[in-house]
mmCIF file of C-alpha atoms in Angstrom:
data_model
loop_
_atom_site.group_PDB
_atom_site.id
_atom_site.type_symbol
_atom_site.label_atom_id
_atom_site.label_comp_id
_atom_site.label_asym_id
_atom_site.label_seq_id
_atom_site.Cartn_x
_atom_site.Cartn_y
_atom_site.Cartn_z
ATOM 1 C CA MET Q 1 21.743 -31.997 -11.950
ATOM 2 C CA ASP Q 2 20.546 -32.131 -8.342
ATOM 3 C CA ARG Q 3 17.507 -29.836 -8.101
ATOM 4 C CA SER Q 4 17.070 -29.935 -4.335
ATOM 5 C CA ALA Q 5 15.702 -26.788 -2.671
ATOM 6 C CA THR Q 6 19.091 -26.025 -1.142
ATOM 7 C CA ASP Q 7 20.862 -25.763 -4.496
ATOM 8 C CA ARG Q 8 21.210 -22.465 -6.362
ATOM 9 C CA VAL Q 9 19.461 -23.617 -9.532
ATOM 10 C CA THR Q 10 18.528 -20.648 -11.711
ATOM 11 C CA GLU Q 11 16.263 -20.361 -14.740
ATOM 12 C CA GLY Q 12 16.309 -16.877 -16.229
ATOM 13 C CA PHE Q 13 16.257 -14.607 -13.174
ATOM 14 C CA VAL Q 14 14.490 -17.213 -11.031
ATOM 15 C CA ASP Q 15 16.458 -18.711 -8.155
ATOM 16 C CA ARG Q 16 14.758 -22.089 -7.696
ATOM 17 C CA ALA Q 17 15.940 -22.398 -4.091
ATOM 18 C CA GLU Q 18 14.107 -19.168 -3.309
ATOM 19 C CA VAL Q 19 11.004 -20.339 -5.168
ATOM 20 C CA ALA Q 20 10.983 -23.622 -3.269
ATOM 21 C CA ARG Q 21 11.254 -21.760 0.037
ATOM 22 C CA PHE Q 22 8.247 -19.569 -0.676
ATOM 23 C CA ASP Q 23 6.307 -22.415 -2.264
ATOM 24 C CA ALA Q 24 6.566 -24.242 1.062
ATOM 25 C CA LEU Q 25 5.096 -21.219 2.845
ATOM 26 C CA ALA Q 26 2.256 -20.705 0.360
ATOM 27 C CA ALA Q 27 -0.552 -21.760 2.679
ATOM 28 C CA THR Q 28 0.446 -19.095 5.219
ATOM 29 C CA TRP Q 29 0.199 -16.028 2.954
ATOM 30 C CA TRP Q 30 -3.121 -14.802 4.357
ATOM 31 C CA ASP Q 31 -2.464 -15.760 7.989
ATOM 32 C CA GLU Q 32 -1.835 -12.367 9.582
ATOM 33 C CA THR Q 33 -0.344 -14.004 12.683
ATOM 34 C CA GLY Q 34 1.893 -16.449 10.790
ATOM 35 C CA PRO Q 35 5.189 -16.186 8.887
ATOM 36 C CA MET Q 36 3.777 -13.373 6.697
ATOM 37 C CA ARG Q 37 2.761 -11.236 9.686
ATOM 38 C CA VAL Q 38 5.465 -8.626 9.007
ATOM 39 C CA LEU Q 39 4.345 -8.287 5.404
ATOM 40 C CA HIS Q 40 0.739 -7.702 6.459
ATOM 41 C CA ARG Q 41 1.850 -4.993 8.897
ATOM 42 C CA PHE Q 42 3.991 -3.412 6.184
ATOM 43 C CA ASN Q 43 1.298 -3.626 3.498
ATOM 44 C CA PRO Q 44 -0.677 -0.435 4.301
ATOM 45 C CA VAL Q 45 2.484 1.672 3.949
ATOM 46 C CA ARG Q 46 3.469 0.313 0.555
ATOM 47 C CA LEU Q 47 -0.130 0.371 -0.696
ATOM 48 C CA ALA Q 48 -0.511 4.050 0.214
ATOM 49 C CA TYR Q 49 2.873 4.871 -1.345
ATOM 50 C CA ILE Q 50 1.925 3.274 -4.659
ATOM 51 C CA ARG Q 51 -1.611 4.717 -4.673
ATOM 52 C CA ASP Q 52 -0.503 8.270 -3.944
ATOM 53 C CA ALA Q 53 2.335 8.248 -6.476
ATOM 54 C CA LEU Q 54 0.103 6.871 -9.224
ATOM 55 C CA CYS Q 55 -2.581 9.420 -8.434
ATOM 56 C CA ARG Q 56 -0.048 12.236 -8.759
ATOM 57 C CA ARG Q 57 1.302 10.803 -11.995
ATOM 58 C CA PHE Q 58 -2.074 10.189 -13.631
ATOM 59 C CA GLY Q 59 -4.025 13.095 -12.161
ATOM 60 C CA ARG Q 60 -6.280 11.047 -9.871
ATOM 61 C CA ASP Q 61 -7.849 11.824 -6.491
ATOM 62 C CA PRO Q 62 -6.383 9.388 -3.912
ATOM 63 C CA LYS Q 63 -9.511 9.836 -1.763
ATOM 64 C CA ALA Q 64 -11.866 8.735 -4.543
ATOM 65 C CA PRO Q 65 -13.605 5.356 -4.085
ATOM 66 C CA PHE Q 66 -11.618 3.811 -6.960
ATOM 67 C CA PRO Q 67 -8.613 6.086 -7.510
ATOM 68 C CA LEU Q 68 -6.749 3.610 -9.716
ATOM 69 C CA ASP Q 69 -9.734 2.808 -11.933
ATOM 70 C CA GLY Q 70 -8.583 1.444 -15.282
ATOM 71 C CA LEU Q 71 -4.846 1.611 -14.616
ATOM 72 C CA THR Q 72 -2.948 -1.575 -15.468
ATOM 73 C CA ILE Q 73 -0.520 -2.871 -12.837
ATOM 74 C CA CYS Q 74 1.840 -5.848 -12.974
ATOM 75 C CA ASP Q 75 2.802 -7.181 -9.533
ATOM 76 C CA VAL Q 76 5.996 -9.182 -10.089
ATOM 77 C CA GLY Q 77 6.573 -11.829 -7.426
ATOM 78 C CA CYS Q 78 3.028 -11.385 -6.154
ATOM 79 C CA GLY Q 79 3.137 -14.289 -3.714
ATOM 80 C CA GLY Q 80 -0.321 -14.970 -2.321
ATOM 81 C CA GLY Q 81 -1.699 -11.667 -3.582
ATOM 82 C CA VAL Q 82 -1.400 -9.626 -0.387
ATOM 83 C CA LEU Q 83 -0.648 -6.475 -2.414
ATOM 84 C CA SER Q 84 -2.375 -7.401 -5.675
ATOM 85 C CA GLU Q 85 -5.827 -7.725 -4.115
ATOM 86 C CA PRO Q 86 -6.025 -4.312 -2.408
ATOM 87 C CA LEU Q 87 -4.731 -2.643 -5.583
ATOM 88 C CA ALA Q 88 -7.524 -4.348 -7.525
ATOM 89 C CA ARG Q 89 -10.007 -3.134 -4.904
ATOM 90 C CA LEU Q 90 -8.834 0.398 -5.710
ATOM 91 C CA GLY Q 91 -9.936 -0.140 -9.310
ATOM 92 C CA ALA Q 92 -6.684 -1.209 -10.977
ATOM 93 C CA ARG Q 93 -6.542 -4.041 -13.486
ATOM 94 C CA VAL Q 94 -3.892 -6.161 -11.809
ATOM 95 C CA THR Q 95 -1.760 -8.935 -13.242
ATOM 96 C CA GLY Q 96 0.076 -10.941 -10.585
ATOM 97 C CA LEU Q 97 3.156 -12.963 -11.563
ATOM 98 C CA ASP Q 98 4.880 -15.622 -9.488
ATOM 99 C CA PRO Q 99 7.005 -18.630 -10.506
ATOM 100 C CA ALA Q 100 5.951 -20.553 -7.362
ATOM 101 C CA GLU Q 101 2.939 -22.639 -8.375
ATOM 102 C CA GLN Q 102 1.538 -22.929 -4.865
ATOM 103 C CA ASN Q 103 1.663 -19.164 -4.411
ATOM 104 C CA VAL Q 104 -0.391 -18.654 -7.558
ATOM 105 C CA ALA Q 105 -2.911 -21.295 -6.483
ATOM 106 C CA VAL Q 106 -3.364 -19.651 -3.076
ATOM 107 C CA ALA Q 107 -3.665 -16.202 -4.641
ATOM 108 C CA ARG Q 108 -6.302 -17.327 -7.130
ATOM 109 C CA THR Q 109 -8.355 -19.123 -4.512
ATOM 110 C CA HIS Q 110 -8.323 -16.166 -2.131
ATOM 111 C CA ALA Q 111 -9.208 -13.641 -4.843
ATOM 112 C CA GLU Q 112 -12.063 -15.771 -6.136
ATOM 113 C CA ALA Q 113 -13.471 -16.219 -2.640
ATOM 114 C CA ALA Q 114 -13.248 -12.466 -2.058
ATOM 115 C CA GLY Q 115 -14.760 -11.624 -5.444
ATOM 116 C CA VAL Q 116 -11.718 -9.568 -6.462
ATOM 117 C CA PRO Q 117 -10.681 -9.799 -10.133
ATOM 118 C CA VAL Q 118 -6.920 -10.364 -10.452
ATOM 119 C CA ASP Q 119 -5.162 -12.058 -13.364
ATOM 120 C CA TYR Q 120 -2.737 -14.385 -11.584
ATOM 121 C CA ARG Q 121 -0.169 -16.191 -13.710
ATOM 122 C CA GLY Q 122 2.615 -18.657 -13.030
ATOM 123 C CA GLN Q 123 4.894 -16.633 -15.286
ATOM 124 C CA THR Q 124 8.095 -14.637 -15.060
ATOM 125 C CA ILE Q 125 8.423 -10.995 -16.033
ATOM 126 C CA GLU Q 126 10.790 -11.933 -18.856
ATOM 127 C CA ALA Q 127 8.069 -14.136 -20.386
ATOM 128 C CA VAL Q 128 5.570 -11.287 -20.166
ATOM 129 C CA VAL Q 129 7.991 -8.834 -21.768
ATOM 130 C CA ALA Q 130 8.776 -11.358 -24.510
ATOM 131 C CA GLY Q 131 5.038 -11.478 -25.199
ATOM 132 C CA GLY Q 132 4.999 -7.729 -25.804
ATOM 133 C CA GLU Q 133 2.854 -6.705 -22.825
ATOM 134 C CA SER Q 134 3.298 -3.407 -20.996
ATOM 135 C CA PHE Q 135 1.621 -1.734 -18.033
ATOM 136 C CA ASP Q 136 0.949 1.644 -16.455
ATOM 137 C CA ALA Q 137 2.853 0.428 -13.390
ATOM 138 C CA VAL Q 138 5.175 -2.477 -12.638
ATOM 139 C CA LEU Q 139 5.852 -3.508 -9.041
ATOM 140 C CA ILE Q 140 9.016 -5.260 -7.860
ATOM 141 C CA MET Q 141 8.243 -5.195 -4.157
ATOM 142 C CA GLU Q 142 10.358 -7.358 -1.835
ATOM 143 C CA VAL Q 143 11.602 -9.371 -4.787
ATOM 144 C CA VAL Q 144 14.938 -7.963 -6.028
ATOM 145 C CA GLU Q 145 16.759 -9.528 -3.064
ATOM 146 C CA HIS Q 146 15.538 -12.969 -4.145
ATOM 147 C CA VAL Q 147 16.503 -13.069 -7.848
ATOM 148 C CA SER Q 148 19.678 -14.471 -9.373
ATOM 149 C CA ASP Q 149 20.660 -11.384 -11.414
ATOM 150 C CA MET Q 150 19.277 -8.197 -9.887
ATOM 151 C CA PRO Q 151 20.411 -5.656 -12.553
ATOM 152 C CA ALA Q 152 19.129 -7.764 -15.455
ATOM 153 C CA PHE Q 153 15.869 -8.511 -13.645
ATOM 154 C CA VAL Q 154 15.259 -4.819 -12.963
ATOM 155 C CA ARG Q 155 16.029 -3.861 -16.558
ATOM 156 C CA THR Q 156 13.503 -6.439 -17.740
ATOM 157 C CA ALA Q 157 10.870 -5.143 -15.316
ATOM 158 C CA CYS Q 158 11.512 -1.634 -16.640
ATOM 159 C CA ALA Q 159 10.881 -2.891 -20.162
ATOM 160 C CA ALA Q 160 7.314 -3.732 -19.135
ATOM 161 C CA VAL Q 161 6.588 -0.097 -18.153
ATOM 162 C CA ARG Q 162 4.748 1.713 -20.923
ATOM 163 C CA PRO Q 163 5.557 5.350 -21.848
ATOM 164 C CA GLY Q 164 4.404 7.642 -19.045
ATOM 165 C CA GLY Q 165 4.217 4.722 -16.620
ATOM 166 C CA MET Q 166 5.909 3.965 -13.321
ATOM 167 C CA LEU Q 167 8.019 1.331 -11.589
ATOM 168 C CA PHE Q 168 7.887 0.732 -7.830
ATOM 169 C CA GLY Q 169 10.351 -1.251 -5.775
ATOM 170 C CA ALA Q 170 10.826 -2.146 -2.139
ATOM 171 C CA THR Q 171 13.762 -4.018 -0.683
ATOM 172 C CA LEU Q 172 16.371 -4.239 2.073
ATOM 173 C CA ASN Q 173 19.535 -2.153 2.111
ATOM 174 C CA ARG Q 174 22.854 -4.002 2.495
ATOM 175 C CA THR Q 175 24.118 -2.469 5.735
ATOM 176 C CA LEU Q 176 25.278 -3.760 9.092
ATOM 177 C CA ARG Q 177 21.992 -2.552 10.575
ATOM 178 C CA SER Q 178 19.973 -4.554 8.078
ATOM 179 C CA PHE Q 179 21.986 -7.663 8.942
ATOM 180 C CA ALA Q 180 21.392 -7.092 12.644
ATOM 181 C CA LEU Q 181 17.690 -6.252 12.359
ATOM 182 C CA ALA Q 182 16.357 -8.036 9.281
ATOM 183 C CA ILE Q 183 18.263 -11.299 9.691
ATOM 184 C CA VAL Q 184 19.558 -11.722 13.244
ATOM 185 C CA GLY Q 185 16.651 -9.887 14.848
ATOM 186 C CA ALA Q 186 13.682 -10.757 12.612
ATOM 187 C CA GLU Q 187 14.665 -14.350 11.779
ATOM 188 C CA TYR Q 188 16.632 -15.626 14.783
ATOM 189 C CA VAL Q 189 15.686 -13.552 17.826
ATOM 190 C CA LEU Q 190 12.089 -12.423 17.282
ATOM 191 C CA GLY Q 191 11.075 -15.213 14.925
ATOM 192 C CA TRP Q 192 9.092 -12.829 12.712
ATOM 193 C CA LEU Q 193 10.320 -14.620 9.588
ATOM 194 C CA PRO Q 194 11.394 -18.218 8.940
ATOM 195 C CA ARG Q 195 15.147 -18.662 9.231
ATOM 196 C CA GLY Q 196 16.840 -18.449 5.869
ATOM 197 C CA THR Q 197 14.232 -16.110 4.346
ATOM 198 C CA HIS Q 198 16.927 -13.605 3.409
ATOM 199 C CA ASP Q 199 20.531 -13.705 2.250
ATOM 200 C CA TRP Q 200 22.297 -10.498 3.370
ATOM 201 C CA GLU Q 201 24.738 -10.654 0.460
ATOM 202 C CA LYS Q 202 21.780 -10.315 -1.927
ATOM 203 C CA PHE Q 203 20.454 -7.172 -0.248
ATOM 204 C CA VAL Q 204 20.525 -4.163 -2.568
ATOM 205 C CA THR Q 205 21.682 -0.628 -1.809
ATOM 206 C CA PRO Q 206 19.614 2.333 -3.071
ATOM 207 C CA ASP Q 207 22.456 3.322 -5.413
ATOM 208 C CA GLU Q 208 22.639 -0.169 -6.917
ATOM 209 C CA LEU Q 209 18.888 -0.264 -7.477
ATOM 210 C CA ALA Q 210 18.874 3.243 -8.959
ATOM 211 C CA ARG Q 211 21.640 2.317 -11.413
ATOM 212 C CA ALA Q 212 19.706 -0.733 -12.564
ATOM 213 C CA ILE Q 213 16.535 1.337 -13.023
ATOM 214 C CA ARG Q 214 18.365 4.007 -15.014
ATOM 215 C CA ALA Q 215 19.867 1.283 -17.189
ATOM 216 C CA GLY Q 216 16.282 0.235 -17.879
ATOM 217 C CA GLY Q 217 15.453 3.689 -19.227
ATOM 218 C CA LEU Q 218 13.511 5.095 -16.259
ATOM 219 C CA ASP Q 219 14.245 7.989 -13.915
ATOM 220 C CA VAL Q 220 14.131 7.451 -10.156
ATOM 221 C CA THR Q 221 11.854 10.164 -8.784
ATOM 222 C CA ASP Q 222 11.668 9.187 -5.111
ATOM 223 C CA THR Q 223 13.438 7.041 -2.528
ATOM 224 C CA VAL Q 224 12.012 6.745 0.961
ATOM 225 C CA GLY Q 225 12.894 4.714 4.033
ATOM 226 C CA VAL Q 226 10.412 2.498 5.847
ATOM 227 C CA VAL Q 227 10.852 2.241 9.612
ATOM 228 C CA TYR Q 228 9.287 -0.071 12.183
ATOM 229 C CA ASN Q 229 7.863 1.475 15.362
ATOM 230 C CA PRO Q 230 7.782 -1.113 18.177
ATOM 231 C CA LEU Q 231 5.477 1.080 20.279
ATOM 232 C CA THR Q 232 2.700 0.958 17.700
ATOM 233 C CA ASP Q 233 3.723 -2.343 16.083
ATOM 234 C CA GLY Q 234 3.459 -0.572 12.742
ATOM 235 C CA TRP Q 235 5.509 0.813 9.882
ATOM 236 C CA ARG Q 236 5.881 4.338 8.559
ATOM 237 C CA THR Q 237 7.864 6.106 5.866
ATOM 238 C CA GLY Q 238 10.804 8.294 6.861
ATOM 239 C CA ARG Q 239 14.313 9.416 5.979
ATOM 240 C CA ASP Q 240 16.095 6.382 7.395
ATOM 241 C CA LYS Q 241 16.901 4.016 4.514
ATOM 242 C CA ALA Q 242 19.450 1.910 6.376
ATOM 243 C CA VAL Q 243 17.188 -1.165 6.557
ATOM 244 C CA ASN Q 244 13.991 -0.999 4.473
ATOM 245 C CA TYR Q 245 13.304 1.419 1.641
ATOM 246 C CA MET Q 246 11.014 1.976 -1.347
ATOM 247 C CA VAL Q 247 11.629 3.647 -4.685
ATOM 248 C CA ALA Q 248 9.452 5.139 -7.403
ATOM 249 C CA ALA Q 249 10.585 5.666 -10.989
ATOM 250 C CA GLU Q 250 9.006 7.027 -14.142
ATOM 251 C CA ARG Q 251 9.338 6.497 -17.877
ATOM 252 C CA SER Q 252 8.943 9.648 -19.935
ATOM 253 C CA ALA Q 253 5.749 9.842 -21.962
#
């Protein structure tokens, strides 16, 4: 079988063409002016969303120095650790998973240099679930649009959430606006992302994601849009879910 990066070779939920694409970009993860610039600008919004929701769920003070102290978090598709590291700085015990070997290498090197303890692994979530591990929170941020079987992947991620825990997701809605802005605009006109980063047909609507989460035994408790403001060059949460959105879900205790 031809295993070139352009072929749709899948192993479990892993789309090897997607892995190869991000593997090639691994060295740029921490360059805030490079291909991951949009992610760095988006990061404070998703970090605050996760922190605040976990603090509400577990009775923590979000303004405390280490509000997530002791909570276990699994960051699925962690890339270079752009989200894993700040969560660890908030006190969480973070496990970062990524099937792209170069991503894991970059993440480990950066965390070690920064003195931030994160358990990075070149594993898939299905391998972790098969090993019997579970976490207070599982993150599937900007990853469901890159897997080969979204519903099955989400159900597996849900299986790693322990009783009383939470699942967080962030992705792109499959609308005409998302095609115009996230692909035509971001990849071809503005050059924010490398061309081919996203496949519009793999974008996921909020209803589709919610159904997959419910099938995994969790209840969706919040869905919020994330909107870009060109005047401030920043992102904020809002009601508009037509392009980017985040979800939070809970497993009963």
